Amino acid sequence: MNYTNLTKIAINALKRNKFRAFLTMLGIIIGVGSVIGMLSIGEGSKKSIQQEISSMGSNMIFVMPGSQRRGGVQMGRSDAKSLTLSDISQLKKEAMYLSAISPQVSASGQAIKGNKNWPTTMYGVDASYLDIRKYELEDGRIFTEREIKSLGKVCLIGKTVTENLFGENVDPIGQTVRFNGIPFKIIGTLKEKGQNQMGMDQDDMLIAPYTSVQRRILAITHIQTIYASAVSEEKSDAAIDEIIAILRKNHKLEADAESDFEVRSQSEMIQTFSSISNMLTTLLGAIAGISLLVGGIGIMNIMYVSVTERTKEIGLRMSVGGRGNDILVQFLIEAVLLSLSGGLIGILFGLLISYIATTLLNFPLVIMVQAIVISFLVCSVIGIFFGWYPARKAAGLNPIDALRHE
Amino acid sequence: MDHVIIKVEGLRKEYHIGEMTVHALRKVDMEIRQGEFVAIMGASGSGKSTMLNILGCLDKPSGGDYMLDGVNMRKLNKNQLAGLRNSKLGFIFQSYNLLPRTTALENVELPLYYNSKVKAKERKERAIHALEQVGLGDRFHHMPNQLSGGQQQRVAIARSLVNDPVVILADEATGNLDTRTSYEIMELFQKLNDNGKTIVFVTHEPDIARFMKRNIIFRDGRIQREVAVENRFSATELIAKLPKEDDTDFLSA
Ligand SMILES: Nc1ncnc2c1ncn2[C@@H]1O[C@H](COP(=O)(O)OP(=O)(O)O)[C@@H](O)[C@H]1O
Ligand SMILES: [Mg+2]
């Protein structure tokens, strides 16, 4: 058998029927492209949520007052005040799986500088808060233990607040802003963090010692939230158990009493959101699978019809000396060329869809190798099989029967 | 005497359609020698095409022997038969059977693609030569739908010639053509035969059969009689006698 000649014959036959070749390839292109595109959108959304959550903090665990087990009903005042500074010192003393602990109290209000004002939130925290929440100092310094003890009127300022009070390219360090009427000296600036996935501006904030916010602004003694970092992600669950045990002991709760606080962790949030986006990926995958199926049926149809249509051509080729095998190899080469080039174009098409969609949706671009391999294989196998199978039948005919085929 | 190219003995062909058996050929004996120009004649349904298809190894007989150029066909498998069609036979169909959207040159090259001994350069040269032989030296790159019926049949003849077969088999090769074009095609066949080609030509038209040297008349699947043609037509002379312009009065006469 002369493969060079048969390849030439196959290429000429494809050139003769460019439109049919295009239609066959289109099925493959759409099949492969949609699988790659859909799965990459699904996977991208998952990645995006994961990144979002992990940017919230490092192995972060937070404790809120009250209990969600009561059906989400607003808790009474005693519940809302259940966390105190004594909890913090007890955790610092006893917890083994926590690398950092910070209280948080927050107050919203007006920040004023000269004739400009800006509504924002002031967070009262400990120095370790920055590490826990993955905020970074851009310039200046964080407040000291002494400033915390002495209810220091100092603060760190987020980019958004700086821009709205001072304008761009102004160094606010050393200046004073008034928050809810109290002057705070700016001692440091925070690095820009941008918006989170919910569209919340994470740079619209002031950070001050928790003592100052507690007493000077809110006039309270309890704390609103405890933030902590587990020593590692694997120890996150152990850290949660530990926190629960320490706080229950500190709150003097009976063994059968419900906790008056709620512990949540970042990894738990990741799991929750992952399971949602896994559902999304499954759904998109199912749609992609259906389009692959439809594409596959399209390929089958065109391949099958075109071979049947070409039985006369097969008869002619046999009448001038083509052997059954020559015919078979020709059709196989045609099917392989169509399937592979369709598959490759489909991959490019899929990557293009992925790129455009993830750019528009602001997801990270995740290229799913399995999606590429599987869809390419499925389409190629279908294309090649349905090019080969009817050709094999036709090649087994008597030349005269093939020629007479209508 | 020239050597025997085709020798058929007791050849039979039956078709089974449900309960019914059609005897397309009943014990045919025939011999065709090198350089002959034979017409297989007979009414429609008399078995001419069946006979020619078997001679062309496109179909298998139900019984009997067929020796082509000294080879007994019964002993050959499908691939060997394909090889034989490729190297020893040239087949011409009533409906031309050219590949659509394929140039005249590529159509003529087709048989040589299945002959791995012929390289690309030689393949092209031989196809060009064959097209020149049939008077289409200026139509290499025309597609079938850009050619007249007569020109398409010439391409088909060139295709049958290109592998230099021992015999050319034509089935109603002028059946789709008008009188003048038929004569022109017959002129080409006569020229090829003058140059030594053995030709077997199936036709149901007695007028066309008079261009050949010998007529074998089929009837009901048997050879009814054989005649050597007297006063054989010369296509060149007949064409000369035709009016210069294609005249429809003449054609219907
Ligand atoms: N494929 C076939 N199946 C059944 N009967 C056939 C087939 N081909 C030819 N015949 C029958 O065989 C007989 C001879 O046909 P054919 O050789 O085509 O005649 P001709 O060419 O002389 O007109 C006819 O009766 C025809 O009906
Ligand atoms: Mg016939």
Coordinates of N, CA, C and O in Angstrom, one line a residue, chain A residues 398, chain B residues 9-16 21-27 50 54 59-66 74:
Chain A
N398 N -18.8 -5.4 -3.9 CA -18.3 -5.6 -5.2 C -18.1 -4.3 -5.9 O -19.0 -3.4 -5.7
Chain B
E9 N -15.2 -19.4 -21.2 CA -15.7 -20.7 -21.4 C -16.9 -21.0 -20.4 O -16.6 -21.0 -19.2
G10 N -18.0 -21.3 -21.0 CA -19.2 -21.7 -20.2 C -19.5 -20.7 -19.1 O -19.9 -21.1 -18.0
L11 N -19.4 -19.5 -19.4 CA -19.6 -18.4 -18.4 C -21.1 -18.3 -18.1 O -21.9 -18.2 -19.0
R12 N -21.4 -18.3 -16.8 CA -22.8 -18.1 -16.3 C -22.9 -17.0 -15.3 O -21.9 -16.7 -14.6
K13 N -24.0 -16.3 -15.3 CA -24.3 -15.4 -14.3 C -25.7 -15.4 -13.9 O -26.6 -15.2 -14.8
E14 N -26.0 -15.6 -12.7 CA -27.4 -15.6 -12.3 C -27.6 -14.6 -11.2 O -26.7 -14.4 -10.3
Y15 N -28.7 -13.9 -11.2 CA -29.1 -13.0 -10.1 C -30.3 -13.7 -9.4 O -31.2 -14.1 -10.0
H16 N -30.3 -13.6 -8.1 CA -31.4 -14.2 -7.3 C -32.1 -13.0 -6.7 O -31.6 -12.2 -5.9
T21 N -35.0 -16.5 -10.1 CA -33.6 -16.5 -10.6 C -33.6 -15.9 -12.0 O -34.3 -16.3 -12.9
V22 N -32.7 -14.8 -12.1 CA -32.6 -14.2 -13.5 C -31.3 -14.8 -14.1 O -30.2 -14.7 -13.5
H23 N -31.4 -15.4 -15.2 CA -30.2 -15.9 -15.9 C -29.7 -14.8 -16.8 O -30.2 -14.7 -17.9
A24 N -28.8 -14.0 -16.4 CA -28.3 -12.9 -17.2 C -27.3 -13.5 -18.2 O -27.3 -13.0 -19.3
L25 N -26.5 -14.5 -17.9 CA -25.6 -15.1 -18.9 C -25.8 -16.7 -18.7 O -25.8 -17.2 -17.6
R26 N -26.0 -17.3 -19.9 CA -26.1 -18.8 -19.9 C -25.0 -19.4 -20.8 O -25.2 -19.4 -22.0
K27 N -24.0 -19.9 -20.1 CA -23.0 -20.6 -20.8 C -22.5 -19.9 -22.1 O -22.8 -20.2 -23.2
T50 N -23.6 -7.2 -18.2 CA -23.2 -8.3 -17.3 C -21.9 -8.9 -17.8 O -21.0 -9.1 -17.0
I54 N -18.1 -8.6 -16.0 CA -17.3 -9.7 -15.7 C -15.9 -9.6 -16.4 O -14.9 -9.9 -15.7
D59 N -17.2 -7.6 -11.5 CA -18.3 -8.5 -11.0 C -17.7 -10.0 -11.2 O -16.8 -10.2 -12.0
K60 N -18.3 -10.9 -10.4 CA -17.8 -12.3 -10.5 C -18.9 -13.1 -11.2 O -20.1 -12.9 -10.9
P61 N -18.4 -14.0 -12.0 CA -19.4 -14.9 -12.7 C -19.9 -15.9 -11.7 O -19.3 -16.2 -10.7
S62 N -21.1 -16.5 -12.0 CA -21.6 -17.6 -11.1 C -20.9 -18.9 -11.5 O -20.9 -19.8 -10.6
G63 N -20.5 -19.0 -12.7 CA -19.8 -20.2 -13.1 C -19.0 -20.0 -14.4 O -19.2 -19.0 -15.1
G64 N -18.2 -21.0 -14.7 CA -17.5 -20.9 -16.0 C -16.1 -20.3 -15.7 O -15.8 -19.9 -14.6
D65 N -15.3 -20.3 -16.8 CA -13.9 -19.8 -16.7 C -13.7 -18.5 -17.5 O -14.3 -18.4 -18.6
Y66 N -12.8 -17.7 -17.0 CA -12.5 -16.5 -17.7 C -10.9 -16.3 -17.6 O -10.4 -16.2 -16.5
R74 N -10.7 -17.0 -11.9 CA -11.4 -17.7 -10.8 C -10.4 -17.9 -9.6 O -10.8 -18.0 -8.5

